[in-house]
Amino acid sequence: MSEVLLKIEGLRVAVGEKEILKGVDLTVRRGEIHALMGPNGSGKSTLSNAIMGHPHYRITEGRIWFKGEDITEMPTDEKARKGVFLAFQYPVAIPGVTVTNFLRAITKARRGEEGPAKEFRAEMAGAMQTLAMDPAFARRYVNDGFSGGEKKRCEMLQMALLKPELAILDETDSGLDIDALKVVCDGINRIFNPQMAMLIITHYQRMLNYVTPHRVHVFVAGRVVESGGSELVAALESEGYDRFIKKSLAAA
Amino acid sequence: MPTTENKAVLREELKDRVKDIVKDDYAYGFHDDDIQYSFKSRKGLDERMVREISALKKEPEWMLERRLQAYRTFLRYPLPSFLSTDALEHIDFDNIYYFMRASDRAQRDWKDVPEGVRRTFDRLGVPEAERNFLAGVSAQYDSEVVYHSVKEELSSKGVLFTDMDSALREHGDIVRKYFGTVIPTGDNKFAALNTAVWSGGSFVYVPKGVEVAIPLQAYFRINSDNMGQFERTLIIADEGAKVHYLEGCTAPTYSEHALHSAVVELIAMKGATIRYTTIQNWSKNVYNLVTKRAFAYENARVEWIDGNLGSCLTVKYPAIHLKGEGASGEVMSVAFAGKGQHQDAGARVIAFAPNTSATVTSKSISKDGGRTSYRGLVRVMKGVQKVQVHTVCDALLMDEGSRSDTYPTMQVDEKDVNIGHEATVSKIGDEQLFYLTSRGVTADQARLMIVNGFMEPFTKELPLEYAVELRRLMELEMEGGIG
Ligand SMILES: Nc1ncnc2c1ncn2[C@@H]1O[C@H](COP(=O)(O)OP(=O)(O)OP(=O)(O)O)[C@@H](O)[C@H]1O
Ligand SMILES: [Mg+2]
């Protein structure tokens, strides 16, 4: 078996006084794609924010390891430079900062050095083409006035350039039309390689038809309640979350 | 804090845009101790001092009269009362030098400029700037212009670009015709003070129909304890002429307060365009009280692009008087207030003629308890129709203790006018910071990116080397509050 990239043990997270994650366990190895599916409000985004170190999400118990290193309390920027990436469900706008300048700054931060501007521009143009993005996008301000689908593509563009080892994709498929979904999923497949791992959070089977997960986890009320292969996706699609919610209640 | 890295990132980014503008040894706040002042005036002001200044400059009688009259007005006038700050009362008028000069006369050749002065300008990158873009350089050191050059193509077109002292000697008739016509002596206490003791500043005259393609640029600098700097600038664009004038300021840090009180008069005749760009970065002990006003005649256009970063108190409301039908104007400003600073900036637009318009964009950033305020006046004179003035004020607060206020005043009696005012105040957001840090940039870099993005609408109006300098100054300001 390949190296464990991400290991989460007994993770409990609170927002304010409210506990949202109630003991999450998860192991993701290099070369694997994991899908995380669960009802609205079950805590999927909370999990991704907590992994990345969002200041509003307080880890009260448990640990997070990345490549064997405890990153539970590591500053967000350091995790990112080490190769953890989160594609946001709701990316925020940074007015006045062009996509080009932004991408240049973040790739430089991740790589620790800045290559020639010309090479960077070529690399960026190539990645944009892969994601079927209009070159004019590069001159726009980051996420400022972007449509839902444009924001998601912009997240994938960042992933393509940052080349993370662990990528968490929080509902990257939502807001994409059918054609865009295909383009984005093709892009994801091209970016994916055996040296990295992905954790894909989604509500729908349609994305997983393009990007085939090795493992599927059902997430209910702040916990992973069942894990299995891709057959779980079909089961969820036909039955919904009922059975799992009951299971979660029984366990609580 | 990883500020070195931060600095490196910015430097790299800038290098990419302009290779040799940013000098590695550029340092803000340096202080040359070994400059020899050939004349050092005493502190305080009286009538004898005013006469001495005028005599030293060998001025014509009418200017001496103007100065004396202004001195009396200055004594009579109270401090401005509209400011809800008592900061002005801390100014000790008796403890200020009102006149000083670093070299005896304006010099055209860079090599003739005294060594200490030259080093200061070297660090400011003046020669580079000139090599790269400039048509003419008029660099002011303390009260006197020491270095000045005008490219031949300009003079061949009849463009006059010189320091005000020389202008008074060489183009006395034009100066006499326009001096004080836009901002009369009695306009306010500080305009009166400037008129009494003015020294240096720029004079520009662009003849009918001449378009000056390259920006005219001047560097100003205060460099002496309690040094009052009272430059006087007069720019006249004759009918159909077009000119862009730029000035930037940096100053070393001193322990005692210095007073800077400039007067800037712009006259855009029929169909003329004047753009006036300033970035001021006085040291934190400087009171910067500036009166700026422009007349825009028929179909003329005036643009004030104004950045204020330094000083403990800035009071500045660039004004545009729309005096002829079809005139238009723009005031675009950025203010940064850090610890102990108050930037009281704004704009005044007065419509004297119909079918006129103006836009005002004011951006402010407050940090570490700094305070910014926007004080605006939009006035449409009686009987004047079809006026459009749109004002947008955006304030960015970097932390809880900082403050921003807006005081718009509108005096409009007429119906057929369109006056709009929008104001937003936002705090630097956790979500933006998280988003940026989640991509690997440090929190400091992230803040700087957000601030630079916020200022972008202003920055993109600047020539490249100014944009670079502004970003650098902002970087230093952002670092200033850390640790
Ligand atoms: N910053 C926050 N402040 C207050 N409550 C929060 C915050 N973040 C999450 N919550 C709450 O935590 C719970 C889980 O939210 P989360 O966004 O993690 O759910 P989710 O599984 O991602 O849902 P969805 O499928 O709708 O995206 C919700 O009840 C939500 O209201
Ligand atoms: Mg979510």
mmCIF file of N, CA, C and O in Angstrom, chain B residues 144-229:
data_model
loop_
_atom_site.group_PDB
_atom_site.id
_atom_site.type_symbol
_atom_site.label_atom_id
_atom_site.label_comp_id
_atom_site.label_asym_id
_atom_site.label_seq_id
_atom_site.Cartn_x
_atom_site.Cartn_y
_atom_site.Cartn_z
ATOM 1 N N GLU B 144 14.525 75.872 -1.884
ATOM 2 C CA GLU B 144 14.990 76.392 -3.165
ATOM 3 C C GLU B 144 15.145 75.276 -4.196
ATOM 4 O O GLU B 144 15.550 74.178 -3.880
ATOM 5 N N VAL B 145 14.871 75.609 -5.397
ATOM 6 C CA VAL B 145 15.069 74.611 -6.431
ATOM 7 C C VAL B 145 16.545 74.535 -6.764
ATOM 8 O O VAL B 145 17.181 75.540 -7.028
ATOM 9 N N VAL B 146 17.105 73.336 -6.675
ATOM 10 C CA VAL B 146 18.538 73.216 -6.919
ATOM 11 C C VAL B 146 18.851 72.534 -8.237
ATOM 12 O O VAL B 146 19.958 72.622 -8.745
ATOM 13 N N TYR B 147 17.916 71.856 -8.730
ATOM 14 C CA TYR B 147 18.209 71.147 -9.965
ATOM 15 C C TYR B 147 17.036 71.291 -10.917
ATOM 16 O O TYR B 147 15.899 71.097 -10.555
ATOM 17 N N HIS B 148 17.348 71.639 -12.113
ATOM 18 C CA HIS B 148 16.238 71.889 -12.998
ATOM 19 C C HIS B 148 16.673 71.702 -14.453
ATOM 20 O O HIS B 148 17.673 72.202 -14.887
ATOM 21 N N SER B 149 15.916 70.954 -15.185
ATOM 22 C CA SER B 149 16.271 70.853 -16.595
ATOM 23 C C SER B 149 15.019 70.742 -17.436
ATOM 24 O O SER B 149 14.038 70.150 -17.039
ATOM 25 N N VAL B 150 15.044 71.331 -18.541
ATOM 26 C CA VAL B 150 13.897 71.258 -19.439
ATOM 27 C C VAL B 150 14.406 70.763 -20.786
ATOM 28 O O VAL B 150 15.336 71.328 -21.346
ATOM 29 N N LYS B 151 13.809 69.717 -21.264
ATOM 30 C CA LYS B 151 14.253 69.183 -22.543
ATOM 31 C C LYS B 151 13.975 70.166 -23.680
ATOM 32 O O LYS B 151 13.009 70.922 -23.650
ATOM 33 N N GLU B 152 14.822 70.102 -24.654
ATOM 34 C CA GLU B 152 14.762 71.116 -25.710
ATOM 35 C C GLU B 152 13.459 71.123 -26.490
ATOM 36 O O GLU B 152 12.948 72.178 -26.854
ATOM 37 N N GLU B 153 12.918 69.963 -26.721
ATOM 38 C CA GLU B 153 11.670 69.933 -27.502
ATOM 39 C C GLU B 153 10.577 70.738 -26.816
ATOM 40 O O GLU B 153 9.747 71.353 -27.483
ATOM 41 N N LEU B 154 10.587 70.732 -25.481
ATOM 42 C CA LEU B 154 9.581 71.497 -24.754
ATOM 43 C C LEU B 154 9.757 72.990 -24.990
ATOM 44 O O LEU B 154 8.804 73.690 -25.335
ATOM 45 N N SER B 155 10.991 73.445 -24.800
ATOM 46 C CA SER B 155 11.194 74.886 -24.982
ATOM 47 C C SER B 155 10.945 75.305 -26.424
ATOM 48 O O SER B 155 10.471 76.412 -26.671
ATOM 49 N N SER B 156 11.232 74.391 -27.364
ATOM 50 C CA SER B 156 10.991 74.753 -28.763
ATOM 51 C C SER B 156 9.500 74.918 -29.042
ATOM 52 O O SER B 156 9.101 75.668 -29.921
ATOM 53 N N LYS B 157 8.676 74.237 -28.249
ATOM 54 C CA LYS B 157 7.229 74.400 -28.409
ATOM 55 C C LYS B 157 6.692 75.581 -27.604
ATOM 56 O O LYS B 157 5.501 75.845 -27.593
ATOM 57 N N GLY B 158 7.588 76.221 -26.889
ATOM 58 C CA GLY B 158 7.178 77.377 -26.109
ATOM 59 C C GLY B 158 6.624 77.033 -24.740
ATOM 60 O O GLY B 158 6.035 77.864 -24.062
ATOM 61 N N VAL B 159 6.816 75.787 -24.316
ATOM 62 C CA VAL B 159 6.348 75.388 -22.994
ATOM 63 C C VAL B 159 7.307 75.941 -21.945
ATOM 64 O O VAL B 159 8.512 75.796 -22.066
ATOM 65 N N LEU B 160 6.760 76.601 -20.951
ATOM 66 C CA LEU B 160 7.587 77.101 -19.868
ATOM 67 C C LEU B 160 7.436 76.167 -18.679
ATOM 68 O O LEU B 160 6.336 75.888 -18.237
ATOM 69 N N PHE B 161 8.562 75.649 -18.200
ATOM 70 C CA PHE B 161 8.527 74.774 -17.028
ATOM 71 C C PHE B 161 9.730 75.116 -16.184
ATOM 72 O O PHE B 161 10.867 74.860 -16.562
ATOM 73 N N THR B 162 9.464 75.758 -15.077
ATOM 74 C CA THR B 162 10.573 76.221 -14.253
ATOM 75 C C THR B 162 10.116 76.308 -12.801
ATOM 76 O O THR B 162 8.967 76.043 -12.496
ATOM 77 N N ASP B 163 11.039 76.623 -11.901
ATOM 78 C CA ASP B 163 10.610 76.847 -10.523
ATOM 79 C C ASP B 163 9.989 78.231 -10.433
ATOM 80 O O ASP B 163 10.250 79.096 -11.263
ATOM 81 N N MET B 164 9.179 78.454 -9.420
ATOM 82 C CA MET B 164 8.433 79.705 -9.334
ATOM 83 C C MET B 164 9.342 80.914 -9.167
ATOM 84 O O MET B 164 9.044 81.993 -9.677
ATOM 85 N N ASP B 165 10.453 80.743 -8.434
ATOM 86 C CA ASP B 165 11.356 81.876 -8.224
ATOM 87 C C ASP B 165 11.913 82.368 -9.551
ATOM 88 O O ASP B 165 11.927 83.565 -9.836
ATOM 89 N N SER B 166 12.348 81.407 -10.375
ATOM 90 C CA SER B 166 12.870 81.785 -11.691
ATOM 91 C C SER B 166 11.766 82.366 -12.557
ATOM 92 O O SER B 166 11.984 83.313 -13.306
ATOM 93 N N ALA B 167 10.583 81.768 -12.443
ATOM 94 C CA ALA B 167 9.461 82.240 -13.262
ATOM 95 C C ALA B 167 9.178 83.709 -12.987
ATOM 96 O O ALA B 167 8.919 84.491 -13.899
ATOM 97 N N LEU B 168 9.256 84.064 -11.707
ATOM 98 C CA LEU B 168 8.992 85.451 -11.332
ATOM 99 C C LEU B 168 10.012 86.384 -11.987
ATOM 100 O O LEU B 168 9.681 87.474 -12.437
ATOM 101 N N ARG B 169 11.269 85.917 -12.072
ATOM 102 C CA ARG B 169 12.314 86.731 -12.703
ATOM 103 C C ARG B 169 12.181 86.753 -14.218
ATOM 104 O O ARG B 169 12.267 87.790 -14.850
ATOM 105 N N GLU B 170 11.934 85.554 -14.784
ATOM 106 C CA GLU B 170 12.008 85.438 -16.242
ATOM 107 C C GLU B 170 10.691 85.640 -16.968
ATOM 108 O O GLU B 170 10.666 85.984 -18.140
ATOM 109 N N HIS B 171 9.596 85.347 -16.310
ATOM 110 C CA HIS B 171 8.282 85.487 -16.950
ATOM 111 C C HIS B 171 7.350 86.272 -16.042
ATOM 112 O O HIS B 171 6.204 85.890 -15.813
ATOM 113 N N GLY B 172 7.884 87.370 -15.500
ATOM 114 C CA GLY B 172 7.172 88.171 -14.505
ATOM 115 C C GLY B 172 5.773 88.589 -14.915
ATOM 116 O O GLY B 172 4.850 88.589 -14.096
ATOM 117 N N ASP B 173 5.614 88.893 -16.208
ATOM 118 C CA ASP B 173 4.305 89.379 -16.662
ATOM 119 C C ASP B 173 3.235 88.295 -16.552
ATOM 120 O O ASP B 173 2.116 88.553 -16.102
ATOM 121 N N ILE B 174 3.592 87.053 -16.957
ATOM 122 C CA ILE B 174 2.605 85.965 -16.861
ATOM 123 C C ILE B 174 2.304 85.657 -15.398
ATOM 124 O O ILE B 174 1.159 85.471 -15.000
ATOM 125 N N VAL B 175 3.348 85.606 -14.598
ATOM 126 C CA VAL B 175 3.150 85.299 -13.178
ATOM 127 C C VAL B 175 2.245 86.349 -12.553
ATOM 128 O O VAL B 175 1.277 86.030 -11.860
ATOM 129 N N ARG B 176 2.539 87.604 -12.850
ATOM 130 C CA ARG B 176 1.759 88.679 -12.251
ATOM 131 C C ARG B 176 0.293 88.599 -12.659
ATOM 132 O O ARG B 176 -0.609 88.873 -11.871
ATOM 133 N N LYS B 177 0.075 88.202 -13.916
ATOM 134 C CA LYS B 177 -1.294 88.131 -14.431
ATOM 135 C C LYS B 177 -2.119 87.059 -13.703
ATOM 136 O O LYS B 177 -3.310 87.235 -13.478
ATOM 137 N N TYR B 178 -1.488 85.934 -13.364
ATOM 138 C CA TYR B 178 -2.277 84.805 -12.838
ATOM 139 C C TYR B 178 -2.064 84.482 -11.356
ATOM 140 O O TYR B 178 -2.905 83.830 -10.746
ATOM 141 N N PHE B 179 -0.939 84.916 -10.799
ATOM 142 C CA PHE B 179 -0.603 84.593 -9.407
ATOM 143 C C PHE B 179 -1.735 85.026 -8.467
ATOM 144 O O PHE B 179 -2.149 86.175 -8.463
ATOM 145 N N GLY B 180 -2.256 84.093 -7.702
ATOM 146 C CA GLY B 180 -3.288 84.436 -6.719
ATOM 147 C C GLY B 180 -4.668 84.687 -7.293
ATOM 148 O O GLY B 180 -5.559 85.139 -6.590
ATOM 149 N N THR B 181 -4.854 84.418 -8.574
ATOM 150 C CA THR B 181 -6.185 84.654 -9.151
ATOM 151 C C THR B 181 -7.118 83.480 -8.870
ATOM 152 O O THR B 181 -8.329 83.637 -8.840
ATOM 153 N N VAL B 182 -6.566 82.292 -8.694
ATOM 154 C CA VAL B 182 -7.399 81.123 -8.410
ATOM 155 C C VAL B 182 -7.605 80.988 -6.901
ATOM 156 O O VAL B 182 -8.694 80.710 -6.415
ATOM 157 N N ILE B 183 -6.523 81.192 -6.170
ATOM 158 C CA ILE B 183 -6.599 81.148 -4.707
ATOM 159 C C ILE B 183 -6.130 82.496 -4.177
ATOM 160 O O ILE B 183 -4.930 82.757 -4.068
ATOM 161 N N PRO B 184 -7.067 83.379 -3.881
ATOM 162 C CA PRO B 184 -6.665 84.708 -3.410
ATOM 163 C C PRO B 184 -6.037 84.625 -2.017
ATOM 164 O O PRO B 184 -6.256 83.670 -1.277
ATOM 165 N N THR B 185 -5.259 85.633 -1.703
ATOM 166 C CA THR B 185 -4.566 85.704 -0.418
ATOM 167 C C THR B 185 -5.483 85.402 0.767
ATOM 168 O O THR B 185 -5.140 84.674 1.678
ATOM 169 N N GLY B 186 -6.674 85.981 0.715
ATOM 170 C CA GLY B 186 -7.569 85.865 1.853
ATOM 171 C C GLY B 186 -8.406 84.600 1.873
ATOM 172 O O GLY B 186 -9.357 84.484 2.647
ATOM 173 N N ASP B 187 -8.086 83.633 1.033
ATOM 174 C CA ASP B 187 -8.897 82.416 0.952
ATOM 175 C C ASP B 187 -8.959 81.687 2.288
ATOM 176 O O ASP B 187 -10.018 81.283 2.736
ATOM 177 N N ASN B 188 -7.829 81.491 2.911
ATOM 178 C CA ASN B 188 -7.797 80.887 4.248
ATOM 179 C C ASN B 188 -6.456 81.222 4.891
ATOM 180 O O ASN B 188 -5.544 81.711 4.232
ATOM 181 N N LYS B 189 -6.348 80.973 6.174
ATOM 182 C CA LYS B 189 -5.157 81.367 6.930
ATOM 183 C C LYS B 189 -3.880 80.801 6.320
ATOM 184 O O LYS B 189 -2.864 81.488 6.231
ATOM 185 N N PHE B 190 -3.950 79.556 5.870
ATOM 186 C CA PHE B 190 -2.729 78.922 5.380
ATOM 187 C C PHE B 190 -2.373 79.363 3.967
ATOM 188 O O PHE B 190 -1.196 79.407 3.605
ATOM 189 N N ALA B 191 -3.383 79.713 3.190
ATOM 190 C CA ALA B 191 -3.101 80.277 1.873
ATOM 191 C C ALA B 191 -2.425 81.633 2.050
ATOM 192 O O ALA B 191 -1.502 81.991 1.314
ATOM 193 N N ALA B 192 -2.870 82.374 3.048
ATOM 194 C CA ALA B 192 -2.262 83.678 3.337
ATOM 195 C C ALA B 192 -0.814 83.490 3.781
ATOM 196 O O ALA B 192 0.088 84.196 3.319
ATOM 197 N N LEU B 193 -0.577 82.517 4.645
ATOM 198 C CA LEU B 193 0.783 82.238 5.116
ATOM 199 C C LEU B 193 1.688 81.887 3.938
ATOM 200 O O LEU B 193 2.801 82.390 3.802
ATOM 201 N N ASN B 194 1.167 81.019 3.070
ATOM 202 C CA ASN B 194 1.954 80.620 1.897
ATOM 203 C C ASN B 194 2.298 81.834 1.040
ATOM 204 O O ASN B 194 3.438 81.997 0.603
ATOM 205 N N THR B 195 1.311 82.695 0.818
ATOM 206 C CA THR B 195 1.541 83.861 -0.027
ATOM 207 C C THR B 195 2.603 84.773 0.591
ATOM 208 O O THR B 195 3.411 85.365 -0.114
ATOM 209 N N ALA B 196 2.634 84.828 1.908
ATOM 210 C CA ALA B 196 3.606 85.689 2.587
ATOM 211 C C ALA B 196 5.026 85.144 2.487
ATOM 212 O O ALA B 196 5.973 85.907 2.312
ATOM 213 N N VAL B 197 5.187 83.851 2.587
ATOM 214 C CA VAL B 197 6.548 83.307 2.696
ATOM 215 C C VAL B 197 6.897 82.293 1.616
ATOM 216 O O VAL B 197 7.891 81.583 1.730
ATOM 217 N N TRP B 198 6.094 82.197 0.572
ATOM 218 C CA TRP B 198 6.301 81.142 -0.427
ATOM 219 C C TRP B 198 7.737 81.155 -0.970
ATOM 220 O O TRP B 198 8.386 82.180 -1.052
ATOM 221 N N SER B 199 8.139 79.952 -1.351
ATOM 222 C CA SER B 199 9.457 79.783 -1.930
ATOM 223 C C SER B 199 9.446 78.486 -2.723
ATOM 224 O O SER B 199 8.957 77.468 -2.242
ATOM 225 N N GLY B 200 9.950 78.524 -3.911
ATOM 226 C CA GLY B 200 9.973 77.296 -4.712
ATOM 227 C C GLY B 200 8.594 76.937 -5.228
ATOM 228 O O GLY B 200 7.664 77.741 -5.224
ATOM 229 N N GLY B 201 8.458 75.709 -5.673
ATOM 230 C CA GLY B 201 7.235 75.303 -6.354
ATOM 231 C C GLY B 201 7.476 75.343 -7.850
ATOM 232 O O GLY B 201 8.555 75.727 -8.302
ATOM 233 N N SER B 202 6.491 74.947 -8.601
ATOM 234 C CA SER B 202 6.680 74.886 -10.048
ATOM 235 C C SER B 202 5.800 75.870 -10.790
ATOM 236 O O SER B 202 4.708 76.210 -10.342
ATOM 237 N N PHE B 203 6.321 76.288 -11.926
ATOM 238 C CA PHE B 203 5.548 77.142 -12.815
ATOM 239 C C PHE B 203 5.506 76.475 -14.188
ATOM 240 O O PHE B 203 6.537 76.075 -14.720
ATOM 241 N N VAL B 204 4.305 76.311 -14.700
ATOM 242 C CA VAL B 204 4.158 75.701 -16.019
ATOM 243 C C VAL B 204 3.227 76.564 -16.854
ATOM 244 O O VAL B 204 2.151 76.958 -16.395
ATOM 245 N N TYR B 205 3.666 76.875 -18.063
ATOM 246 C CA TYR B 205 2.766 77.529 -19.010
ATOM 247 C C TYR B 205 2.833 76.757 -20.323
ATOM 248 O O TYR B 205 3.907 76.561 -20.892
ATOM 249 N N VAL B 206 1.674 76.290 -20.776
ATOM 250 C CA VAL B 206 1.630 75.574 -22.048
ATOM 251 C C VAL B 206 0.832 76.426 -23.034
ATOM 252 O O VAL B 206 -0.327 76.737 -22.795
ATOM 253 N N PRO B 207 1.480 76.819 -24.135
ATOM 254 C CA PRO B 207 0.823 77.723 -25.084
ATOM 255 C C PRO B 207 -0.356 77.051 -25.787
ATOM 256 O O PRO B 207 -0.488 75.828 -25.779
ATOM 257 N N LYS B 208 -1.160 77.870 -26.420
ATOM 258 C CA LYS B 208 -2.333 77.428 -27.178
ATOM 259 C C LYS B 208 -2.052 76.209 -28.044
ATOM 260 O O LYS B 208 -1.093 76.192 -28.810
ATOM 261 N N GLY B 209 -2.910 75.222 -27.921
ATOM 262 C CA GLY B 209 -2.864 74.081 -28.826
ATOM 263 C C GLY B 209 -1.702 73.123 -28.646
ATOM 264 O O GLY B 209 -1.597 72.135 -29.356
ATOM 265 N N VAL B 210 -0.823 73.400 -27.681
ATOM 266 C CA VAL B 210 0.334 72.509 -27.511
ATOM 267 C C VAL B 210 -0.007 71.363 -26.560
ATOM 268 O O VAL B 210 -0.538 71.575 -25.475
ATOM 269 N N GLU B 211 0.269 70.139 -26.995
ATOM 270 C CA GLU B 211 0.071 68.994 -26.122
ATOM 271 C C GLU B 211 1.417 68.487 -25.645
ATOM 272 O O GLU B 211 2.270 68.137 -26.450
ATOM 273 N N VAL B 212 1.605 68.457 -24.353
ATOM 274 C CA VAL B 212 2.859 67.942 -23.798
ATOM 275 C C VAL B 212 2.667 66.444 -23.584
ATOM 276 O O VAL B 212 1.873 66.019 -22.756
ATOM 277 N N ALA B 213 3.394 65.673 -24.398
ATOM 278 C CA ALA B 213 3.145 64.230 -24.406
ATOM 279 C C ALA B 213 3.681 63.527 -23.163
ATOM 280 O O ALA B 213 3.111 62.553 -22.696
ATOM 281 N N ILE B 214 4.782 64.010 -22.631
ATOM 282 C CA ILE B 214 5.416 63.344 -21.481
ATOM 283 C C ILE B 214 5.122 64.125 -20.210
ATOM 284 O O ILE B 214 5.089 65.347 -20.226
ATOM 285 N N PRO B 215 4.909 63.431 -19.115
ATOM 286 C CA PRO B 215 4.588 64.152 -17.879
ATOM 287 C C PRO B 215 5.733 65.044 -17.413
ATOM 288 O O PRO B 215 6.893 64.669 -17.506
ATOM 289 N N LEU B 216 5.381 66.211 -16.931
ATOM 290 C CA LEU B 216 6.360 67.094 -16.312
ATOM 291 C C LEU B 216 6.423 66.721 -14.847
ATOM 292 O O LEU B 216 5.412 66.569 -14.193
ATOM 293 N N GLN B 217 7.622 66.573 -14.336
ATOM 294 C CA GLN B 217 7.736 65.994 -13.009
ATOM 295 C C GLN B 217 8.646 66.781 -12.074
ATOM 296 O O GLN B 217 9.688 67.264 -12.461
ATOM 297 N N ALA B 218 8.254 66.891 -10.857
ATOM 298 C CA ALA B 218 9.078 67.587 -9.872
ATOM 299 C C ALA B 218 9.147 66.777 -8.585
ATOM 300 O O ALA B 218 8.166 66.179 -8.174
ATOM 301 N N TYR B 219 10.297 66.761 -7.993
ATOM 302 C CA TYR B 219 10.434 66.092 -6.702
ATOM 303 C C TYR B 219 10.608 67.151 -5.622
ATOM 304 O O TYR B 219 11.379 68.085 -5.782
ATOM 305 N N PHE B 220 9.875 66.975 -4.587
ATOM 306 C CA PHE B 220 9.967 67.932 -3.491
ATOM 307 C C PHE B 220 10.436 67.225 -2.244
ATOM 308 O O PHE B 220 10.178 66.059 -2.048
ATOM 309 N N ARG B 221 11.065 67.981 -1.389
ATOM 310 C CA ARG B 221 11.601 67.335 -0.210
ATOM 311 C C ARG B 221 11.851 68.338 0.905
ATOM 312 O O ARG B 221 12.407 69.396 0.702
ATOM 313 N N ILE B 222 11.424 67.966 2.112
ATOM 314 C CA ILE B 222 11.743 68.765 3.291
ATOM 315 C C ILE B 222 12.931 68.102 3.950
ATOM 316 O O ILE B 222 12.953 66.911 4.106
ATOM 317 N N ASN B 223 13.927 68.856 4.347
ATOM 318 C CA ASN B 223 15.040 68.207 5.028
ATOM 319 C C ASN B 223 15.692 69.091 6.084
ATOM 320 O O ASN B 223 16.861 69.365 6.041
ATOM 321 N N SER B 224 14.951 69.534 7.029
ATOM 322 C CA SER B 224 15.549 70.262 8.137
ATOM 323 C C SER B 224 14.530 70.319 9.262
ATOM 324 O O SER B 224 13.348 70.409 9.023
ATOM 325 N N ASP B 225 15.027 70.259 10.507
ATOM 326 C CA ASP B 225 14.112 70.316 11.645
ATOM 327 C C ASP B 225 13.230 71.557 11.561
ATOM 328 O O ASP B 225 13.700 72.630 11.253
ATOM 329 N N ASN B 226 11.983 71.379 11.868
ATOM 330 C CA ASN B 226 11.040 72.491 11.903
ATOM 331 C C ASN B 226 11.037 73.327 10.635
ATOM 332 O O ASN B 226 10.810 74.514 10.645
ATOM 333 N N MET B 227 11.330 72.652 9.592
ATOM 334 C CA MET B 227 11.407 73.325 8.312
ATOM 335 C C MET B 227 10.008 73.524 7.771
ATOM 336 O O MET B 227 9.261 72.578 7.613
ATOM 337 N N GLY B 228 9.665 74.758 7.525
ATOM 338 C CA GLY B 228 8.370 74.987 6.895
ATOM 339 C C GLY B 228 8.575 75.020 5.409
ATOM 340 O O GLY B 228 9.515 75.616 4.910
ATOM 341 N N GLN B 229 7.766 74.371 4.684
ATOM 342 C CA GLN B 229 7.926 74.402 3.245
ATOM 343 C C GLN B 229 6.670 74.974 2.623
ATOM 344 O O GLN B 229 5.589 74.456 2.826
#
